[in-house]
Amino acid sequence: MALERTFSIIKPDATNRNLTGAVNAVIEKAGLRIVAQKRIRMTQEQAETFYAVHKERPFFGELVSFMVSAPVVVQVLEGENAIAKYREVMGATNPANAADGTIRKLYALSVGENSVHGSDAPETARIEIAQFFAGNEIAG
Ligand code: DAT
Ligand code: MG
C-alpha cells in the first residue's frame, strides 16, 4: 500500500488542557508523520462547512459552538494506510467505547468533547486537507 495522507484536528477540549504534545506523542508513536500542522481559531463558517454532513443532526449547533470555542490544531498525517490507522489510534467516537491506549480513551471528556478528528475516507481526507492547507504548507 502506498503512502496515504489524512486530516487531523486536535480539538478545543485538548488544546484547553495543554494536550497538543501528548496527542502528538501518540500519533508519532503509532508511526504516523505530522507533515503539516498549525494552530488556528476556527471561524463559525469554517466549522459549519467542515461539519456540513452533520447539519441535520440534533448535536450540530453544539458541535459547531464547541469547535469555535478555543484554538484547534489542524494537521496532515502521512503513513501507510494513514486514514484507517489514525481512526484506530483515535478510538471510538464515544470515549466510553474507545479501546485502551487510544487518544479518546486517554484524553476525551465526552462524545462531544472527544479531543480529535480524523478523516473517514480518501475523498473526505482530500477535501478536508484542502479546506485548511495549501499544497506548499505540507512537507512530506
Ligand atoms: P467521528 O468524529 O468519530 O468521525 P462523527 O463523524 O460521527 O464521529 O461525528 C462528528 C463529531 O460530532 C464527533 O466527533 C463528536 C460529535 N458527535 C457525534 N455524535 C454525537 C452525539 N451523539 N452527541 C454529541 N456530539 C456528537
Ligand atoms: Mg466523522
PDB file of C-alpha atoms and ligand atoms in Angstrom:
ATOM      1  CA  MET A   1       0.000   0.000   0.000  1.00  0.00           C
ATOM      2  CA  ALA A   2       1.276   3.447  -0.901  1.00  0.00           C
ATOM      3  CA  LEU A   3       1.740   6.337   1.487  1.00  0.00           C
ATOM      4  CA  GLU A   4      -1.563   7.965   2.339  1.00  0.00           C
ATOM      5  CA  ARG A   5      -2.477  11.283   3.964  1.00  0.00           C
ATOM      6  CA  THR A   6      -5.252  12.028   6.421  1.00  0.00           C
ATOM      7  CA  PHE A   7      -6.539  15.194   8.064  1.00  0.00           C
ATOM      8  CA  SER A   8      -6.497  15.572  11.840  1.00  0.00           C
ATOM      9  CA  ILE A   9      -7.777  18.168  14.292  1.00  0.00           C
ATOM     10  CA  ILE A  10      -6.733  18.440  17.918  1.00  0.00           C
ATOM     11  CA  LYS A  11      -9.981  19.857  19.298  1.00  0.00           C
ATOM     12  CA  PRO A  12     -10.632  22.642  21.867  1.00  0.00           C
ATOM     13  CA  ASP A  13     -11.029  20.316  24.869  1.00  0.00           C
ATOM     14  CA  ALA A  14      -7.472  19.061  24.230  1.00  0.00           C
ATOM     15  CA  THR A  15      -5.831  22.427  23.432  1.00  0.00           C
ATOM     16  CA  ASN A  16      -7.526  23.891  26.548  1.00  0.00           C
ATOM     17  CA  ARG A  17      -5.843  21.220  28.690  1.00  0.00           C
ATOM     18  CA  ASN A  18      -2.440  21.729  27.006  1.00  0.00           C
ATOM     19  CA  LEU A  19      -2.527  18.241  25.476  1.00  0.00           C
ATOM     20  CA  THR A  20      -1.206  19.018  21.973  1.00  0.00           C
ATOM     21  CA  GLY A  21       2.148  17.420  22.699  1.00  0.00           C
ATOM     22  CA  ALA A  22       0.585  14.430  24.442  1.00  0.00           C
ATOM     23  CA  VAL A  23      -1.716  13.772  21.455  1.00  0.00           C
ATOM     24  CA  ASN A  24       1.184  14.214  19.034  1.00  0.00           C
ATOM     25  CA  ALA A  25       3.236  11.687  21.014  1.00  0.00           C
ATOM     26  CA  VAL A  26       0.520   9.043  20.498  1.00  0.00           C
ATOM     27  CA  ILE A  27       0.325   9.924  16.783  1.00  0.00           C
ATOM     28  CA  GLU A  28       4.081   9.663  16.281  1.00  0.00           C
ATOM     29  CA  LYS A  29       4.423   6.501  18.363  1.00  0.00           C
ATOM     30  CA  ALA A  30       1.891   4.892  16.015  1.00  0.00           C
ATOM     31  CA  GLY A  31       4.234   5.603  13.102  1.00  0.00           C
ATOM     32  CA  LEU A  32       2.256   8.454  11.544  1.00  0.00           C
ATOM     33  CA  ARG A  33       4.298  11.500  10.435  1.00  0.00           C
ATOM     34  CA  ILE A  34       2.967  15.019  11.076  1.00  0.00           C
ATOM     35  CA  VAL A  35       3.726  16.577   7.663  1.00  0.00           C
ATOM     36  CA  ALA A  36       1.767  19.807   8.260  1.00  0.00           C
ATOM     37  CA  GLN A  37       0.485  21.466  11.424  1.00  0.00           C
ATOM     38  CA  LYS A  38      -0.896  24.838  12.511  1.00  0.00           C
ATOM     39  CA  ARG A  39      -2.806  26.231  15.464  1.00  0.00           C
ATOM     40  CA  ILE A  40      -5.804  28.296  14.382  1.00  0.00           C
ATOM     41  CA  ARG A  41      -9.002  29.716  15.746  1.00  0.00           C
ATOM     42  CA  MET A  42     -11.744  28.215  13.544  1.00  0.00           C
ATOM     43  CA  THR A  43     -14.425  30.613  12.339  1.00  0.00           C
ATOM     44  CA  GLN A  44     -18.118  29.761  12.629  1.00  0.00           C
ATOM     45  CA  GLU A  45     -18.242  29.463   8.828  1.00  0.00           C
ATOM     46  CA  GLN A  46     -15.233  27.133   8.656  1.00  0.00           C
ATOM     47  CA  ALA A  47     -16.729  24.884  11.346  1.00  0.00           C
ATOM     48  CA  GLU A  48     -20.154  24.794   9.657  1.00  0.00           C
ATOM     49  CA  THR A  49     -18.545  23.931   6.308  1.00  0.00           C
ATOM     50  CA  PHE A  50     -16.285  21.318   7.853  1.00  0.00           C
ATOM     51  CA  TYR A  51     -19.157  19.510   9.599  1.00  0.00           C
ATOM     52  CA  ALA A  52     -21.830  20.201   6.915  1.00  0.00           C
ATOM     53  CA  VAL A  53     -22.501  16.451   6.620  1.00  0.00           C
ATOM     54  CA  HIS A  54     -23.916  16.571  10.168  1.00  0.00           C
ATOM     55  CA  LYS A  55     -26.069  19.709   9.744  1.00  0.00           C
ATOM     56  CA  GLU A  56     -29.391  17.887  10.250  1.00  0.00           C
ATOM     57  CA  ARG A  57     -28.182  16.107  13.405  1.00  0.00           C
ATOM     58  CA  PRO A  58     -29.504  17.350  16.770  1.00  0.00           C
ATOM     59  CA  PHE A  59     -25.980  17.987  18.052  1.00  0.00           C
ATOM     60  CA  PHE A  60     -24.870  20.171  15.089  1.00  0.00           C
ATOM     61  CA  GLY A  61     -25.208  23.541  16.868  1.00  0.00           C
ATOM     62  CA  GLU A  62     -23.394  22.279  19.943  1.00  0.00           C
ATOM     63  CA  LEU A  63     -20.658  20.738  17.771  1.00  0.00           C
ATOM     64  CA  VAL A  64     -20.012  23.971  15.842  1.00  0.00           C
ATOM     65  CA  SER A  65     -20.023  26.085  19.048  1.00  0.00           C
ATOM     66  CA  PHE A  66     -17.521  23.698  20.601  1.00  0.00           C
ATOM     67  CA  MET A  67     -15.175  23.797  17.596  1.00  0.00           C
ATOM     68  CA  VAL A  68     -15.019  27.625  17.662  1.00  0.00           C
ATOM     69  CA  SER A  69     -14.780  27.889  21.463  1.00  0.00           C
ATOM     70  CA  ALA A  70     -10.958  27.763  21.631  1.00  0.00           C
ATOM     71  CA  PRO A  71      -7.991  27.235  19.303  1.00  0.00           C
ATOM     72  CA  VAL A  72      -7.580  23.951  17.461  1.00  0.00           C
ATOM     73  CA  VAL A  73      -4.512  22.372  15.875  1.00  0.00           C
ATOM     74  CA  VAL A  74      -5.093  21.234  12.287  1.00  0.00           C
ATOM     75  CA  GLN A  75      -2.698  18.645  10.895  1.00  0.00           C
ATOM     76  CA  VAL A  76      -1.901  16.460   7.926  1.00  0.00           C
ATOM     77  CA  LEU A  77      -0.683  12.993   8.901  1.00  0.00           C
ATOM     78  CA  GLU A  78       1.134  10.700   6.487  1.00  0.00           C
ATOM     79  CA  GLY A  79       1.844   6.987   6.594  1.00  0.00           C
ATOM     80  CA  GLU A  80       0.966   3.573   5.252  1.00  0.00           C
ATOM     81  CA  ASN A  81      -2.806   3.230   5.431  1.00  0.00           C
ATOM     82  CA  ALA A  82      -2.914   6.545   7.340  1.00  0.00           C
ATOM     83  CA  ILE A  83      -6.691   7.060   7.200  1.00  0.00           C
ATOM     84  CA  ALA A  84      -7.659   3.742   8.796  1.00  0.00           C
ATOM     85  CA  LYS A  85      -4.601   3.728  11.042  1.00  0.00           C
ATOM     86  CA  TYR A  86      -5.432   7.146  12.537  1.00  0.00           C
ATOM     87  CA  ARG A  87      -9.079   6.130  13.079  1.00  0.00           C
ATOM     88  CA  GLU A  88      -7.689   3.194  15.087  1.00  0.00           C
ATOM     89  CA  VAL A  89      -5.285   5.404  17.049  1.00  0.00           C
ATOM     90  CA  MET A  90      -8.124   7.874  17.810  1.00  0.00           C
ATOM     91  CA  GLY A  91     -10.533   5.256  19.143  1.00  0.00           C
ATOM     92  CA  ALA A  92     -14.329   5.203  19.023  1.00  0.00           C
ATOM     93  CA  THR A  93     -16.286   8.483  18.770  1.00  0.00           C
ATOM     94  CA  ASN A  94     -17.702   7.938  22.276  1.00  0.00           C
ATOM     95  CA  PRO A  95     -14.753   7.576  24.656  1.00  0.00           C
ATOM     96  CA  ALA A  96     -16.800   5.144  26.750  1.00  0.00           C
ATOM     97  CA  ASN A  97     -16.420   2.713  23.827  1.00  0.00           C
ATOM     98  CA  ALA A  98     -12.803   3.537  22.949  1.00  0.00           C
ATOM     99  CA  ALA A  99     -10.101   0.878  23.273  1.00  0.00           C
ATOM    100  CA  ASP A 100      -7.262   1.187  25.791  1.00  0.00           C
ATOM    101  CA  GLY A 101      -4.330   3.253  24.598  1.00  0.00           C
ATOM    102  CA  THR A 102      -6.346   5.241  22.062  1.00  0.00           C
ATOM    103  CA  ILE A 103      -6.313   9.042  22.142  1.00  0.00           C
ATOM    104  CA  ARG A 104     -10.003   9.233  23.001  1.00  0.00           C
ATOM    105  CA  LYS A 105      -9.712   6.647  25.775  1.00  0.00           C
ATOM    106  CA  LEU A 106      -6.748   8.519  27.216  1.00  0.00           C
ATOM    107  CA  TYR A 107      -7.990  12.094  26.865  1.00  0.00           C
ATOM    108  CA  ALA A 108     -11.602  12.587  25.636  1.00  0.00           C
ATOM    109  CA  LEU A 109     -14.117  14.073  28.071  1.00  0.00           C
ATOM    110  CA  SER A 110     -17.364  13.018  26.354  1.00  0.00           C
ATOM    111  CA  VAL A 111     -18.823  12.052  22.965  1.00  0.00           C
ATOM    112  CA  GLY A 112     -18.933  15.737  22.030  1.00  0.00           C
ATOM    113  CA  GLU A 113     -15.637  16.834  23.573  1.00  0.00           C
ATOM    114  CA  ASN A 114     -13.652  13.954  22.181  1.00  0.00           C
ATOM    115  CA  SER A 115     -10.226  15.542  21.654  1.00  0.00           C
ATOM    116  CA  VAL A 116      -9.540  14.666  17.995  1.00  0.00           C
ATOM    117  CA  HIS A 117     -10.949  14.467  14.483  1.00  0.00           C
ATOM    118  CA  GLY A 118      -9.674  12.161  11.730  1.00  0.00           C
ATOM    119  CA  SER A 119     -10.888  11.767   8.144  1.00  0.00           C
ATOM    120  CA  ASP A 120     -13.026   8.713   7.437  1.00  0.00           C
ATOM    121  CA  ALA A 121     -12.192   8.015   3.745  1.00  0.00           C
ATOM    122  CA  PRO A 122      -9.785   9.070   0.947  1.00  0.00           C
ATOM    123  CA  GLU A 123     -12.216  11.529  -0.626  1.00  0.00           C
ATOM    124  CA  THR A 124     -13.056  13.259   2.677  1.00  0.00           C
ATOM    125  CA  ALA A 125      -9.326  13.374   3.530  1.00  0.00           C
ATOM    126  CA  ARG A 126      -8.600  15.238   0.277  1.00  0.00           C
ATOM    127  CA  ILE A 127     -11.473  17.701   0.825  1.00  0.00           C
ATOM    128  CA  GLU A 128     -10.615  18.314   4.495  1.00  0.00           C
ATOM    129  CA  ILE A 129      -6.867  18.819   3.841  1.00  0.00           C
ATOM    130  CA  ALA A 130      -7.684  21.291   1.044  1.00  0.00           C
ATOM    131  CA  GLN A 131     -10.039  23.257   3.338  1.00  0.00           C
ATOM    132  CA  PHE A 132      -7.165  24.103   5.698  1.00  0.00           C
ATOM    133  CA  PHE A 133      -3.835  23.703   3.876  1.00  0.00           C
ATOM    134  CA  ALA A 134      -2.268  24.997   0.685  1.00  0.00           C
ATOM    135  CA  GLY A 135      -0.054  22.458  -1.096  1.00  0.00           C
ATOM    136  CA  ASN A 136       3.109  24.374  -0.187  1.00  0.00           C
ATOM    137  CA  GLU A 137       2.288  24.153   3.551  1.00  0.00           C
ATOM    138  CA  ILE A 138       2.683  20.358   3.509  1.00  0.00           C
ATOM    139  CA  ALA A 139       6.232  18.988   3.730  1.00  0.00           C
ATOM    140  CA  GLY A 140       6.133  15.201   3.421  1.00  0.00           C
TER     141      GLY A 140
HETATM  142  P1  DAT B   1     -16.046  10.945  14.401  1.00  0.00           P
HETATM  143  O1  DAT B   1     -15.510  12.253  14.938  1.00  0.00           O
HETATM  144  O2  DAT B   1     -15.598   9.774  15.222  1.00  0.00           O
HETATM  145  O3  DAT B   1     -15.780  10.766  12.924  1.00  0.00           O
HETATM  146  P2  DAT B   1     -18.807  11.550  13.667  1.00  0.00           P
HETATM  147  O4  DAT B   1     -18.286  11.908  12.320  1.00  0.00           O
HETATM  148  O5  DAT B   1     -19.940  10.583  13.741  1.00  0.00           O
HETATM  149  O6  DAT B   1     -17.638  10.982  14.606  1.00  0.00           O
HETATM  150  O7  DAT B   1     -19.274  12.862  14.443  1.00  0.00           O
HETATM  151  C1  DAT B   1     -18.526  14.060  14.336  1.00  0.00           C
HETATM  152  C2  DAT B   1     -18.431  14.680  15.696  1.00  0.00           C
HETATM  153  O8  DAT B   1     -19.725  15.077  16.130  1.00  0.00           O
HETATM  154  C3  DAT B   1     -17.917  13.760  16.816  1.00  0.00           C
HETATM  155  O9  DAT B   1     -16.526  13.673  16.853  1.00  0.00           O
HETATM  156  C4  DAT B   1     -18.493  14.430  18.028  1.00  0.00           C
HETATM  157  C5  DAT B   1     -19.842  14.932  17.543  1.00  0.00           C
HETATM  158  N1  DAT B   1     -20.897  13.957  17.853  1.00  0.00           N
HETATM  159  C6  DAT B   1     -21.150  12.784  17.207  1.00  0.00           C
HETATM  160  N2  DAT B   1     -22.174  12.133  17.759  1.00  0.00           N
HETATM  161  C7  DAT B   1     -22.592  12.911  18.790  1.00  0.00           C
HETATM  162  C8  DAT B   1     -23.610  12.792  19.784  1.00  0.00           C
HETATM  163  N3  DAT B   1     -24.426  11.732  19.818  1.00  0.00           N
HETATM  164  N4  DAT B   1     -23.731  13.786  20.701  1.00  0.00           N
HETATM  165  C9  DAT B   1     -22.918  14.872  20.680  1.00  0.00           C
HETATM  166  N5  DAT B   1     -21.933  15.042  19.781  1.00  0.00           N
HETATM  167  C10 DAT B   1     -21.766  14.069  18.864  1.00  0.00           C
HETATM  168 MG    MG B   2     -16.516  11.708  11.259  1.00  0.00          MG
END
